[in-house]
C-alpha cells in the first residue's frame, strides 16, 4: 500500500508538471531609487495583453505559454503612480527571464497623461493648454472626504468651489476663472467615464432655499482622477455649454493582481461626526443660548469595500459603499448605498471593450431653514420660537429618495496599423421623489390641519460618441494625428407635483385623503444636442506642438433661423529646455498658447415664437400665452485666449502660470414688449449682451525634502480673476432681493444697493435718522478676486503621513440678511444696546442713556444709523478669509505587521488615520460662515446669508485594510 502512494501522487501531479514545463516566466523586482519595493506596480506586455502587479516585496511574475512566446521580441512596460514609467525590449528565449526595474519618482507628474480635448490625450509635459488634475485616489488614501466638492476645493488653480449651506448633501457651485459669460448657471459640464451627467441642485418643494445636489450621489472612493479643462481655449471641442469648463471624472478600473494572485480586496471604514463650528454669542444675539441649543453632533459612518483584479484578457473593479451621515441640525441626514462594476476586456490585441456601471440609492432629509418661518434658525436667531414652536418644527419631514443609474459602454478597434475607431454610449438615469409632510398635530400658521406635498422628477439622458483617429508621419521629424468624430446628447426630463392639506387624521397622510388640493401640475422637456468635430495634432522633433480643431454644434433650443454654430480652436507649445542654449538646471520649460470658443445654449423655450399653455378659469378651459420667444436666437458665444508656461527646475521646483482673457458676446438678454404690441405675456430674448473677463492662475510645487524615510511636498496656488459686464442692451437685472445686480460697467453679481453714509442730527444734537447714499452704490462682489491655497504632504519616520490644506480669499463680500432680520425682530444685542444709549428703548435697563449732543452720543448715533434695516447696503460686510480646510495624520502599519506578525501573505495594507475638516476659520465676516448662499447654488443671488446653516467642523477616524 505504501508503494502505491507515490504512484498516485505522480498521476495527480503529472498534468501540473506538464503545464509548468510549457510555461515561460518573466519575473523580477520593482524598486525605487532607494531600493524600497514598490507594491502594486503594473508590469505588462501590451502586445500580448499579459501582465502582473508587484507583491509586498516588489516582486512580479508574468506567466506565458511557451507556444505563444516562441522567441518573440516584446516590449515590457512598468508603471507606478507618482513614478516615471520604464520600458525594455526583451527576446523571449529559454524558460524564464529575470528583469528588474528601478523607477525614478515623477515628483511633479510631468509624465502623467491628461485629457486635452474631447478625443485627445497627452502628457502634461507637452500639453498645449492648461489642464488641472486632482489625483483623487491618492488623496483618498490620506484624507477622508464626504463629497466631490471637498475633493476639488483648493486643489485646482483657477477654480473655486463653494457649498451653498451646511446641509448634508447640499448643493454647491463651481466658479471657473472669470465666470464665463452672462448666460447659464456658471457651472462646468461634468462627465463621469464618458457619460455627461446632470449637475442639478434639486429643490422641489422648498425648505427655505436650499436644494440637494445630484452629485451627492457620487462615491468619492470610486474616483481615480479628476481633470478640469478650465475654459473655451481648452474645452472648445466639447461644444456649446463648455464655456465654463469641463470636469472629467474617471472612476477606478481593474488592476492586475500582485504576484500570482489575480485579485486584491480593499476595505475602508470611516467613523466620525459633524459638529457646530461657530458658536453664537450673547453680545450679538439675545437668544444665543437657545440658538446654540438646537445643534447636535451628527454621526458619520461609512463602509466601503472593493474587489479589483484580472488577467491580461479581462480586468474588473467592483465596489460597494454604504454611507450614513447626519447633519448638525435635527432632520438633516443622508443614507446612501452604491454599487459599481467596471470591466475592461481585451479579446484581441486590436479590440477593447469597456463597461462602467453604477447603481446609487440615496435618501436625503433636509431641515427647514433660510427664508422660512418654519425653520430652526429663523425661530432661534430672530426671536426664540416666535413663529413656530419647537415641537412643530421638529415634526416637519422633508424626505427625498433618489435612485440613479450611471452606465457607459465603449468599444475601441484598431483594424489596421495607426487607425483607431471608438464608439461609446452612456446613460444617466435619475429618479427623484420628494415627500414633504407638515403633520396634523403641528401648529403652522399658514397651514390648515396638516399638509403633504409630493414632487416627482425623472431625468434620463444619453450620450453618444463616435470618432476615428489616424496617426501618421509626414516626415521623419514631423508626426500628425487626426480625429474626426461626433457627439450627441439626448435628454428627457419629466416632472409632476401635487399638494394637499386639511387631513382628517394624523395617522393617515396619504395625499389622496387631503380634503383640499392646493396645486398640481406636470412638465416635460426634451433637449437634443449634436456636434461634429475635426481635431488635428502635430508634433515636430518632439519639441514643437500644434493643434488645429473645429466643431459645429446643433441643438433643439437654437432658433430656426440660426440652426447651428461653429467653434474653432488652435493651440501650440514649444519645449524651450530642448534648446542647447537653455540652462541645464531646467528639466522642463514649456511655453504654450491657446485660443478657443464655446457658448451657452438659449433657454428651453427661447426659440419658440409663441408658446401656449392650458388654462382653467371662470370662463372655462382655454389657452393663454406662456412665453414669447425669438426664432433667430443663438447661443451666447465666448472667446478665450490663454498663454502660459510650465517649468521644472533644480529637481525641486515646478511652476505653472497661465494668463487668460475672455470675451462673451451674443449674450441673451430678455426685454419686455411694450404694452401697445399686445404681446405682453413675457419678456423676449435677444442676442445683445456682452461681458469680458481676465485673470491669471499660478501653481508652485516644491519638493525640498526627499528620501527613504522623509519626504515633503508643498503646493501653493494663487489665482486672480475679474470681469466686467459691457453691454446689457440698456437695462439692469437684479436678483430676487434687489441686491445682486447684472449691470453695465460692473462685475457680474455685484452688490448694488442703498446704504447709510451717516447720521442726521437737529440743532441740539439729537439723532433724527440715517442719511442715505445718493442712489445705489457699488458695494463689492460676493466672489473674491484673489484666492489661493497652500498644502503640504509630509511623510516622516517612513510610515507617518501628515497632510494639511489651507485656503484664502481677498475682496470677498457677504450680505448678512440674518443680522438685518434679527434687528427687525429685536434680537440683535448690539443694536438694542445702542437704542438704549440713545434713549430710544428701555430693553436694557442696565444701560444709562447718553447725553444728547455729546461726542459719545453722536458716535453711538453714527453706529446706530449704519444698522438701519431699511437700507440693505448696511449689512454687506467684508468677508476676506483664511481657512484651515483639511488636516490629517495617518500611519501605515503594513511593514510592521509584515515583520512581526507575518501577515504579508494575506494582509497587503493596514493604514489608520484621523482627519479634521474646517479646523479653523479666520474671517472679517461677523456671521456664522462666509461660505453660504441662502438661495442655493444656481441663482443670480450670491453671497447671501439669510438664516442659512453654517458648514460643520468634521472629525473622522478611518482604517483601511488591503487583502
Steps between C-alpha positions, in 0.01 A plus 500: 500500500785738582646449151175610336496847660796645302350358179164658580666838572691475174177445308331796673793738454584400144263752330638785713854389425431502128338845529801631689732367230299686236508831692735788430556746788609860511580594858680768693482775759386863474660744746549873540841668489550419871448130445155500665249262336212664313185308589232474233711622205355386166736299277347405166556405135251708293531285188393187691255654747699327772634637824512494879530728799778495756445346843608616846864438415475685168519172307298409191453191287348492149418153370467435126452189294823394332299440184409870498840629606708307240795740501288810440637848560267700725491829687464468877359810674484590868290780649438617853306802620735787580797344318634529149415201286761275340511267201745232386507276193539129571551192283305211651742207493565216740268424792508834684640852507599706804429870445528747788395867491605804697250788461566867552241711675290725274467763770307752292311247283636637172457156341139470615260452210229768501201575280548804277190467283196286432713228339851616586736385773864582556750543781505818704851562372374575147138612561419823316226614738469540874362175641448447871505153647390379843648159592184402684602144585827618654328769706240255627789293638602779741174686568131426550266682259123532519431605141628618163515869597741426785719292272541792257496806728837675532683252277460654153634836390235720342207312655296588808250260656256617765217316680174691522432382856598249767213263419603142440493438124473874437548656160828671420624725225810522285646834397753447221738779406291816445164327498456457125232725351163640600287194425466161659564419864881534484542126555737282296385200300570181695585159355544176694672229297383664178141549620377856506326518837250747634639753746172623647403631839155359570275710720149373426274624779743729675622509855594865472738500205737208531503220248686170491762415242468199273879484517460407868430152363859455391717273713834681516678174586426379147675795333846452354564845349328831440613723214373852434518682168457855622359702212419518128868488403513146636133396488404621151468147361235421762279751323221716629474508881878459532564869561526448876740211462469125500548267798607148401465238773656159448406218734730217599567210268620148556867450578710191462536292814825498697733205446307191393179620663257641239303727736520745789244609759490836676277585794472844659300600806432863593353605830458858617261785548399845378489767768411868532806706402374848594335576835253787518580758768276702730665825394356446151173309552276534803394138445852360444458225759178383341658504153800298614265255670347377174830362368604138527801288415418308183632144477699395193548131422627367169575149377682461170638186338636437152620198303753559225698270280510303181728353242627631171170433322256625767529744785232594748427748777197456724406702807231543759451795732251583770524848645293632789550866583302721734514877496544750781126569522214256559333367184822529300641170374613291208492122463669396176579160354685457173618205295750529214636254242766600246622244246772520238535219245779446249389207281773582245786746492296718259166495679397640841166508678436713805189496719449738792184490708371618836173482692440756775221510757504818705258623768549865598311687768518880509433726799288812459706821501583813301204717398253293698278560804507125567880482512730421792714812465213738429339395825815543709702781340214744440291439811494183708219281358317815390352358179463128567551293814791259525285185500329602178831584330645165603195318362545624141633235265667568168590161357678462165558163336741500208575194287760540227664278241820602323620276222733520201624256239795569271660304216846572363608324181828528310426342161834602350820649628465864615119504465282493812120497500303584816129472573333561831161547659419619850186546705419708805160391630389678815169470684421741786202480736433757772243471779459808716269459798365751751312278746149565619622523859732793426416867537577676171363847443425469127404132486161354584499156669822368350648510153669254268689582180633253245754584232618248240784563258645261242799597289640265237780603269705306248848592380623357170860529380650390170849584380783374284868581553782456253866546590750571225853619428528792262881496517749331730470794740140602446219279633128555484181366651153581369166429662157535346200435718148574612336541840129490575303578816134405532331606823141457618373650825156439647358649820172489686392630835199523728420661833208435733401610850215471749546137605243330715742286700861527611542132423397515134718737297443343159470801272167373371347546846561876501168684468658805331718474190719810484685432175595237248671501164749321279778596262704350220804614305715338233845640418712375211853610424744373238847601395746392234868582531842464344812513716852500350813471714855546373835441665837607355818347644308438825562867575236698313131417535195636318127422509240626252138406563146602417156393622153564362208471743127452455237521776123495536504825699670704226262706286379383158680790337832403664501120506872446569814664629873444440781504756870509403806416707874545447777427751876470488793426729878490483747323730765766562708266716591297191700787355875463558532858628240451774629465860547138598339537842163513321378145444184646340413843367197512272337809350140462389215704352144413406185657357154348505130576488199348672157614613184462702173376353182708507229404745266211419222725366706793371479400132122438495327812359173444687457233767148437628385327815169361620305714744196414710314816595154631571413504129608139456809327366708677237847600397709799606847617400769346716804660339616687193826390339731598219546275195839663433644436845854362510720366779712744692852491350806517724851547361806441712875539451749357747878507517731346756795285587581184694842441645696264724841599630770409748328164549304671778260756350216499247309810393190535284371842395207590274358837398157494336277758334142422407218684328134406482273639232157413367400458863126450537315790663124495558317822408137578579262575212321835512133474607389640164622186323248283677774239548538549872507141617871506572836645416666412168862377469751681279873450433614844616707451817877497545756445775876470536725336757868442560735371766787271577554171682821377655607168648836464674611152612801446723668176603768620747540170687521163333633173626431149616341601831410866449327683217334841486283633216364855511239646261419871482216637284431868429215609272374837388180555304284795409222568252287784371157509340539717189157488336154431640294662226435798723347311793591349836416161652461476880466184708185422695611715796602794279858489631712295256503666158610439145567850374717659235838616632496271805603145582242226470307440826617836642333625817331821385258666739441782750689543824529745790785748469444661841255626762286816493466727804293805590648823637516358852690194381205262530498206262243539219570192288740362240635688203477279193734486203409700193364208299628145483870445557743225402574303818728223374460144385413169668770321301856579615737619228815366669485140620747227571611213714807349657534132575772265609539126520773391740607138534725448800652207684420310182142402583344814654320741268386854592287691250350849527321743267410864561300732272479881487307769317518880473245766405208276591161636613202337673148639544406438864124471468491299821611801700272734309195293597625440854502879546150523353367249755689649794757224550827683422678581828727774366211678330281480811779643718552787254127575517525509877803733484305737275199490732283327241438182701497370856563134406845513666433666834867468600595749224501871591385727213768733366472876512344633180757682284802362686785343294411159644135550403591599143740206464227259615253666262737458206538132584125460550418666165722253316287216638179644359313206343340706223825510301636159396849637442546544874528123530746425223819413683863434423558125497867439422596162640772253588380147567690196619292269287651153536738339748575129526752273664536135403733209568570209270528183712560273200874459546463454875236230459704326234817487713357405838168333432595336170176607333642596159357190331144622548510856640639737236426834668405632845464878534337688788428872489323796659383809314333833574316726257439873555735498796537879510323786322638852525286762327393863518139390466302534824251223420517126547662411168621688192436194274124530476236587245142479623350465151705196409782457255349592165315832526606860438505553877848439634667547836177544695480363855131489588454259791717254306655203676872535563743239369603255772836407640554131431711246689560160345691190604567246228673168442585342167583134442637347182470127443 
